[in-house]
């Protein structure tokens, strides 16, 4: 069986700015448009399809597997933007990086309270 995740919809208040901001922070290509969505396509072909919500979006969690060099660059962009980051998903260890599973990871709050994460080693790595 070769089941793969193809895309997921990210509900936000302002799809253009949310998709563009995340693309800039992650250092990936700018979002494109497809129907009513702003689409951010990742290296493995999975896309985040940003959609304007017509109510209050419910925060979700999105984790991105990155290289060590990408981690450093993303962390620096988060710092340069003055965003707070945490070592844990509950946002208790501010301005810290975790070393879970022999890698590095951090969390930051994205648009509409989405809990965003970068890790250099998959869970259980």
Backbone as JSON Lines, residues from 0, in Angstrom:
{"i":0,"aa":"X","n":[0.84,-1.17,0.0],"ca":[0.0,0.0,0.0],"c":[0.9,1.25,0.0]}
{"i":1,"aa":"X","n":[0.54,2.22,-0.8],"ca":[1.35,3.44,-0.86],"c":[0.49,4.67,-0.6]}
{"i":2,"aa":"X","n":[-0.06,4.75,0.6],"ca":[-0.89,5.89,0.97],"c":[0.01,7.04,1.37]}
{"i":3,"aa":"X","n":[-0.24,8.2,0.81],"ca":[0.52,9.4,1.14],"c":[-0.43,10.55,1.4]}
{"i":4,"aa":"X","n":[-0.04,11.43,2.3],"ca":[-0.8,12.66,2.51],"c":[-0.54,13.57,1.32]}
{"i":5,"aa":"X","n":[-1.58,14.1,0.72],"ca":[-1.45,14.96,-0.45],"c":[-1.59,16.43,-0.06]}
{"i":6,"aa":"X","n":[-2.61,16.76,0.73],"ca":[-2.81,18.14,1.14],"c":[-3.7,18.18,2.38]}
{"i":7,"aa":"X","n":[-3.69,19.31,3.03],"ca":[-4.61,19.55,4.13],"c":[-5.01,21.01,4.06]}
{"i":8,"aa":"X","n":[-6.19,21.32,4.55],"ca":[-6.69,22.69,4.52],"c":[-6.38,23.35,5.86]}
{"i":9,"aa":"X","n":[-5.81,24.54,5.78],"ca":[-5.49,25.33,6.97],"c":[-6.48,26.5,7.01]}
{"i":10,"aa":"X","n":[-7.37,26.48,7.99],"ca":[-8.35,27.55,8.12],"c":[-7.73,28.73,8.86]}
{"i":11,"aa":"X","n":[-7.79,29.9,8.26],"ca":[-7.21,31.12,8.83],"c":[-8.13,32.31,8.57]}
{"i":12,"aa":"X","n":[-7.84,33.42,9.23],"ca":[-8.62,34.64,9.04],"c":[-8.24,35.38,7.77]}
{"i":13,"aa":"X","n":[-6.95,35.3,7.39],"ca":[-6.44,36.01,6.22],"c":[-5.5,35.09,5.46]}
{"i":14,"aa":"X","n":[-6.02,34.39,4.47],"ca":[-5.25,33.35,3.8],"c":[-4.01,33.87,3.09]}
{"i":15,"aa":"X","n":[-4.08,35.04,2.48],"ca":[-2.92,35.56,1.75],"c":[-1.75,35.81,2.68]}
{"i":16,"aa":"X","n":[-1.99,36.58,3.74],"ca":[-0.88,36.91,4.65],"c":[-0.4,35.68,5.41]}
{"i":17,"aa":"X","n":[-1.31,34.79,5.79],"ca":[-0.9,33.58,6.53],"c":[-0.01,32.69,5.68]}
{"i":18,"aa":"X","n":[-0.4,32.47,4.43],"ca":[0.39,31.6,3.54],"c":[1.73,32.25,3.2]}
{"i":19,"aa":"X","n":[1.72,33.54,2.93],"ca":[2.96,34.24,2.59],"c":[3.92,34.29,3.77]}
{"i":20,"aa":"X","n":[3.4,34.57,4.97],"ca":[4.25,34.62,6.16],"c":[4.91,33.28,6.43]}
{"i":21,"aa":"X","n":[4.13,32.2,6.35],"ca":[4.7,30.88,6.63],"c":[5.74,30.51,5.56]}
{"i":22,"aa":"X","n":[5.48,30.83,4.31],"ca":[6.46,30.56,3.25],"c":[7.76,31.28,3.53]}
{"i":23,"aa":"X","n":[7.68,32.54,3.95],"ca":[8.88,33.31,4.25],"c":[9.63,32.73,5.44]}
{"i":24,"aa":"X","n":[8.92,32.38,6.51],"ca":[9.58,31.83,7.7],"c":[10.25,30.5,7.37]}
{"i":25,"aa":"X","n":[9.56,29.63,6.62],"ca":[10.12,28.33,6.3],"c":[11.18,28.4,5.19]}
{"i":26,"aa":"X","n":[11.19,29.49,4.44],"ca":[12.16,29.62,3.36],"c":[11.81,28.79,2.15]}
{"i":27,"aa":"X","n":[10.52,28.63,1.88],"ca":[10.06,27.86,0.72],"c":[9.48,28.8,-0.33]}
{"i":28,"aa":"X","n":[9.16,28.24,-1.49],"ca":[8.6,29.05,-2.58],"c":[7.31,29.74,-2.12]}
{"i":29,"aa":"X","n":[7.04,30.91,-2.68],"ca":[5.81,31.64,-2.34],"c":[4.58,30.8,-2.68]}
{"i":30,"aa":"X","n":[3.48,31.05,-1.99],"ca":[2.26,30.3,-2.26],"c":[1.7,30.61,-3.65]}
{"i":31,"aa":"X","n":[0.99,29.65,-4.19],"ca":[0.28,29.82,-5.46],"c":[-1.21,29.82,-5.15]}
{"i":32,"aa":"X","n":[-2.01,29.99,-6.18],"ca":[-3.46,29.97,-6.0],"c":[-4.04,28.76,-6.71]}
{"i":33,"aa":"X","n":[-5.04,28.16,-6.09],"ca":[-5.79,27.08,-6.71],"c":[-7.22,27.21,-6.21]}
{"i":34,"aa":"X","n":[-8.13,27.57,-7.09],"ca":[-9.51,27.8,-6.67],"c":[-9.55,28.84,-5.58]}
{"i":35,"aa":"X","n":[-10.23,28.57,-4.49],"ca":[-10.34,29.55,-3.41],"c":[-9.16,29.51,-2.43]}
{"i":36,"aa":"X","n":[-8.14,28.73,-2.7],"ca":[-7.05,28.49,-1.76],"c":[-5.76,29.21,-2.14]}
{"i":37,"aa":"X","n":[-4.94,29.52,-1.13],"ca":[-3.54,29.9,-1.31],"c":[-2.77,28.65,-0.91]}
{"i":38,"aa":"X","n":[-1.97,28.13,-1.82],"ca":[-1.36,26.81,-1.66],"c":[0.14,26.94,-1.43]}
{"i":39,"aa":"X","n":[0.58,26.35,-0.34],"ca":[2.0,26.3,0.0],"c":[2.43,24.85,-0.17]}
{"i":40,"aa":"X","n":[3.27,24.57,-1.17],"ca":[3.69,23.21,-1.46],"c":[5.07,22.96,-0.85]}
{"i":41,"aa":"X","n":[5.17,21.86,-0.11],"ca":[6.42,21.51,0.58],"c":[7.25,20.57,-0.3]}
{"i":42,"aa":"X","n":[8.49,20.34,0.11],"ca":[9.44,19.57,-0.69],"c":[8.97,18.15,-0.99]}
{"i":43,"aa":"X","n":[8.2,17.55,-0.1],"ca":[7.73,16.19,-0.33],"c":[6.42,16.14,-1.11]}
{"i":44,"aa":"X","n":[5.99,17.29,-1.66],"ca":[4.8,17.33,-2.49],"c":[3.5,17.56,-1.74]}
{"i":45,"aa":"X","n":[3.53,17.51,-0.42],"ca":[2.33,17.78,0.37],"c":[2.07,19.28,0.36]}
{"i":46,"aa":"X","n":[0.81,19.65,0.25],"ca":[0.51,21.08,0.26],"c":[-0.38,21.46,1.43]}
{"i":47,"aa":"X","n":[-0.16,22.68,1.9],"ca":[-1.03,23.31,2.89],"c":[-1.9,24.27,2.09]}
{"i":48,"aa":"X","n":[-3.19,24.03,2.08],"ca":[-4.12,24.85,1.31],"c":[-4.82,25.8,2.27]}
{"i":49,"aa":"X","n":[-4.4,27.06,2.25],"ca":[-4.94,28.05,3.17],"c":[-6.3,28.54,2.68]}
{"i":50,"aa":"X","n":[-7.27,28.54,3.59],"ca":[-8.63,28.97,3.26],"c":[-9.1,29.98,4.29]}
{"i":51,"aa":"X","n":[-9.72,31.04,3.8],"ca":[-10.32,32.0,4.73],"c":[-11.48,31.32,5.43]}
{"i":52,"aa":"X","n":[-11.46,31.38,6.74],"ca":[-12.53,30.81,7.54],"c":[-13.62,31.87,7.68]}
{"i":53,"aa":"X","n":[-14.84,31.44,7.78],"ca":[-15.95,32.39,7.93],"c":[-16.47,32.33,9.36]}
{"i":54,"aa":"X","n":[-15.57,32.28,10.27],"ca":[-15.85,32.23,11.7],"c":[-14.52,32.3,12.39]}
{"i":55,"aa":"X","n":[-14.44,31.75,13.57],"ca":[-13.18,31.72,14.29],"c":[-12.48,30.4,13.98]}
{"i":56,"aa":"X","n":[-11.31,30.45,13.34],"ca":[-10.6,29.21,13.03],"c":[-10.2,28.47,14.32]}
{"i":57,"aa":"X","n":[-10.24,27.16,14.26],"ca":[-9.82,26.33,15.39],"c":[-8.36,26.0,15.21]}
{"i":58,"aa":"X","n":[-7.51,26.38,16.17],"ca":[-6.07,26.13,16.03],"c":[-5.75,24.64,15.87]}
{"i":59,"aa":"X","n":[-4.82,24.37,14.99],"ca":[-4.34,23.02,14.73],"c":[-2.83,22.99,14.94]}
{"i":60,"aa":"X","n":[-2.26,21.81,14.79],"ca":[-0.81,21.65,14.94],"c":[-0.24,21.18,13.6]}
{"i":61,"aa":"X","n":[0.82,21.85,13.15],"ca":[1.51,21.48,11.91],"c":[2.99,21.39,12.21]}
{"i":62,"aa":"X","n":[3.6,20.22,11.92],"ca":[5.02,19.99,12.19],"c":[5.76,19.81,10.87]}
{"i":63,"aa":"X","n":[6.95,20.4,10.8],"ca":[7.76,20.37,9.58],"c":[9.11,19.75,9.89]}
{"i":64,"aa":"X","n":[9.48,18.72,9.14],"ca":[10.78,18.07,9.27],"c":[11.76,18.85,8.4]}
{"i":65,"aa":"X","n":[12.84,19.33,9.01],"ca":[13.81,20.18,8.31],"c":[15.23,19.69,8.58]}
{"i":66,"aa":"X","n":[16.16,20.13,7.75],"ca":[17.57,19.82,7.99],"c":[18.11,20.71,9.1]}
{"i":67,"aa":"X","n":[19.31,20.41,9.58],"ca":[19.93,21.25,10.6],"c":[20.14,22.68,10.1]}
{"i":68,"aa":"X","n":[20.6,22.81,8.86],"ca":[20.82,24.15,8.3],"c":[19.49,24.91,8.17]}
{"i":69,"aa":"X","n":[18.45,24.22,7.72],"ca":[17.13,24.86,7.62],"c":[16.62,25.26,9.0]}
{"i":70,"aa":"X","n":[16.84,24.4,10.0],"ca":[16.42,24.71,11.36],"c":[17.04,26.03,11.81]}
{"i":71,"aa":"X","n":[18.35,26.16,11.62],"ca":[19.04,27.38,12.04],"c":[18.48,28.61,11.33]}
{"i":72,"aa":"X","n":[18.24,28.48,10.03],"ca":[17.73,29.61,9.25],"c":[16.3,29.97,9.67]}
{"i":73,"aa":"X","n":[15.46,28.97,9.88],"ca":[14.08,29.23,10.29],"c":[14.05,29.85,11.68]}
{"i":74,"aa":"X","n":[14.82,29.29,12.6],"ca":[14.88,29.85,13.95],"c":[15.3,31.31,13.89]}
{"i":75,"aa":"X","n":[16.28,31.63,13.06],"ca":[16.74,33.01,12.96],"c":[15.64,33.92,12.41]}
{"i":76,"aa":"X","n":[14.89,33.44,11.43],"ca":[13.79,34.25,10.88],"c":[12.71,34.47,11.93]}
{"i":77,"aa":"X","n":[12.45,33.47,12.76],"ca":[11.48,33.62,13.85],"c":[11.97,34.69,14.81]}
{"i":78,"aa":"X","n":[13.24,34.62,15.2],"ca":[13.83,35.61,16.11],"c":[13.81,37.0,15.47]}
{"i":79,"aa":"X","n":[14.2,37.1,14.2],"ca":[14.23,38.39,13.51],"c":[12.85,39.04,13.45]}
{"i":80,"aa":"X","n":[11.8,38.24,13.41],"ca":[10.44,38.77,13.38],"c":[9.93,39.11,14.78]}
{"i":81,"aa":"X","n":[10.72,38.8,15.79],"ca":[10.29,39.08,17.15],"c":[9.24,38.12,17.67]}
{"i":82,"aa":"X","n":[9.16,36.94,17.06],"ca":[8.18,35.95,17.5],"c":[8.74,35.15,18.66]}
{"i":83,"aa":"X","n":[7.87,34.77,19.55],"ca":[8.25,33.91,20.67],"c":[8.26,32.46,20.21]}
{"i":84,"aa":"X","n":[9.21,31.7,20.71],"ca":[9.21,30.26,20.43],"c":[9.43,29.51,21.72]}
{"i":85,"aa":"X","n":[9.07,28.23,21.68],"ca":[9.14,27.39,22.86],"c":[9.74,26.03,22.51]}
{"i":86,"aa":"X","n":[10.24,25.34,23.53],"ca":[10.8,24.0,23.34],"c":[9.72,22.92,23.43]}
{"i":87,"aa":"X","n":[8.52,23.3,23.85],"ca":[7.48,22.3,24.11],"c":[6.14,22.74,23.51]}
{"i":88,"aa":"X","n":[5.27,21.77,23.23],"ca":[3.99,22.1,22.59],"c":[3.01,22.86,23.49]}
{"i":89,"aa":"X","n":[3.28,22.87,24.79],"ca":[2.4,23.56,25.73],"c":[2.87,24.98,26.03]}
{"i":90,"aa":"X","n":[3.96,25.38,25.36],"ca":[4.51,26.74,25.45],"c":[4.88,27.12,26.89]}
{"i":91,"aa":"X","n":[5.58,26.2,27.54],"ca":[6.05,26.45,28.92],"c":[7.52,26.8,28.97]}
{"i":92,"aa":"X","n":[8.31,26.38,27.97],"ca":[9.77,26.6,27.97],"c":[10.13,27.6,26.88]}
{"i":93,"aa":"X","n":[9.89,28.86,27.2],"ca":[10.09,29.95,26.24],"c":[11.56,30.17,25.89]}
{"i":94,"aa":"X","n":[11.81,30.51,24.63],"ca":[13.14,30.79,24.11],"c":[14.12,29.64,24.3]}
{"i":95,"aa":"X","n":[13.59,28.42,24.31],"ca":[14.42,27.23,24.41],"c":[14.17,26.33,23.2]}
{"i":96,"aa":"X","n":[15.13,25.48,22.91],"ca":[15.04,24.48,21.85],"c":[15.09,23.12,22.53]}
{"i":97,"aa":"X","n":[14.26,22.18,22.07],"ca":[14.33,20.84,22.64],"c":[15.32,19.98,21.85]}
{"i":98,"aa":"X","n":[15.77,18.92,22.47],"ca":[16.68,17.98,21.81],"c":[16.09,16.58,21.82]}
{"i":99,"aa":"X","n":[14.79,16.52,21.64],"ca":[14.08,15.24,21.64],"c":[14.57,14.35,20.49]}
{"i":100,"aa":"X","n":[14.65,13.08,20.76],"ca":[14.98,12.06,19.75],"c":[16.34,12.28,19.08]}
{"i":101,"aa":"X","n":[17.23,13.03,19.75],"ca":[18.56,13.25,19.22],"c":[18.65,14.35,18.19]}
{"i":102,"aa":"X","n":[17.59,15.1,18.02],"ca":[17.59,16.22,17.09],"c":[17.28,17.52,17.82]}
{"i":103,"aa":"X","n":[16.79,18.49,17.07],"ca":[16.38,19.77,17.66],"c":[14.96,20.09,17.21]}
{"i":104,"aa":"X","n":[14.25,20.79,18.08],"ca":[12.89,21.18,17.73],"c":[12.47,22.43,18.47]}
{"i":105,"aa":"X","n":[11.5,23.11,17.89],"ca":[10.9,24.26,18.56],"c":[9.5,24.48,18.01]}
{"i":106,"aa":"X","n":[8.71,25.22,18.77],"ca":[7.33,25.54,18.42],"c":[7.17,27.05,18.41]}
{"i":107,"aa":"X","n":[6.29,27.53,17.54],"ca":[5.91,28.93,17.58],"c":[4.44,29.03,17.17]}
{"i":108,"aa":"X","n":[3.84,30.15,17.53],"ca":[2.44,30.34,17.21],"c":[2.29,30.99,15.85]}
{"i":109,"aa":"X","n":[1.53,30.34,15.0],"ca":[1.27,30.87,13.67],"c":[-0.03,31.64,13.64]}
{"i":110,"aa":"X","n":[-0.53,31.91,12.45],"ca":[-1.76,32.67,12.32],"c":[-2.93,31.97,13.01]}
{"i":111,"aa":"X","n":[-3.76,32.76,13.66],"ca":[-4.98,32.25,14.3],"c":[-4.69,31.18,15.35]}
{"i":112,"aa":"X","n":[-3.49,31.23,15.95],"ca":[-3.17,30.33,17.05],"c":[-2.71,28.94,16.65]}
{"i":113,"aa":"X","n":[-2.48,28.71,15.36],"ca":[-1.97,27.4,14.96],"c":[-0.6,27.18,15.61]}
{"i":114,"aa":"X","n":[-0.4,25.97,16.14],"ca":[0.83,25.61,16.82],"c":[1.78,24.99,15.8]}
{"i":115,"aa":"X","n":[2.8,25.74,15.39],"ca":[3.72,25.31,14.34],"c":[5.0,24.77,14.98]}
{"i":116,"aa":"X","n":[5.58,23.77,14.34],"ca":[6.75,23.1,14.9],"c":[7.74,22.78,13.8]}
{"i":117,"aa":"X","n":[9.03,22.92,14.12],"ca":[10.09,22.4,13.25],"c":[10.89,21.4,14.06]}
{"i":118,"aa":"X","n":[11.26,20.3,13.41],"ca":[12.09,19.26,14.03],"c":[13.13,18.8,13.02]}
{"i":119,"aa":"X","n":[14.27,18.38,13.53],"ca":[15.34,17.9,12.64],"c":[15.39,16.36,12.58]}
{"i":120,"aa":"X","n":[14.71,15.71,13.5],"ca":[14.64,14.24,13.53],"c":[13.19,13.85,13.78]}
{"i":121,"aa":"X","n":[12.64,12.91,13.02],"ca":[11.26,12.5,13.25],"c":[11.08,11.93,14.67]}
{"i":122,"aa":"X","n":[9.88,12.04,15.18],"ca":[9.58,11.47,16.5],"c":[9.97,10.0,16.51]}
{"i":123,"aa":"X","n":[10.58,9.58,17.59],"ca":[11.03,8.18,17.72],"c":[12.32,7.92,16.97]}
{"i":124,"aa":"X","n":[12.93,9.02,16.4],"ca":[14.12,8.92,15.57],"c":[15.25,8.26,16.24]}
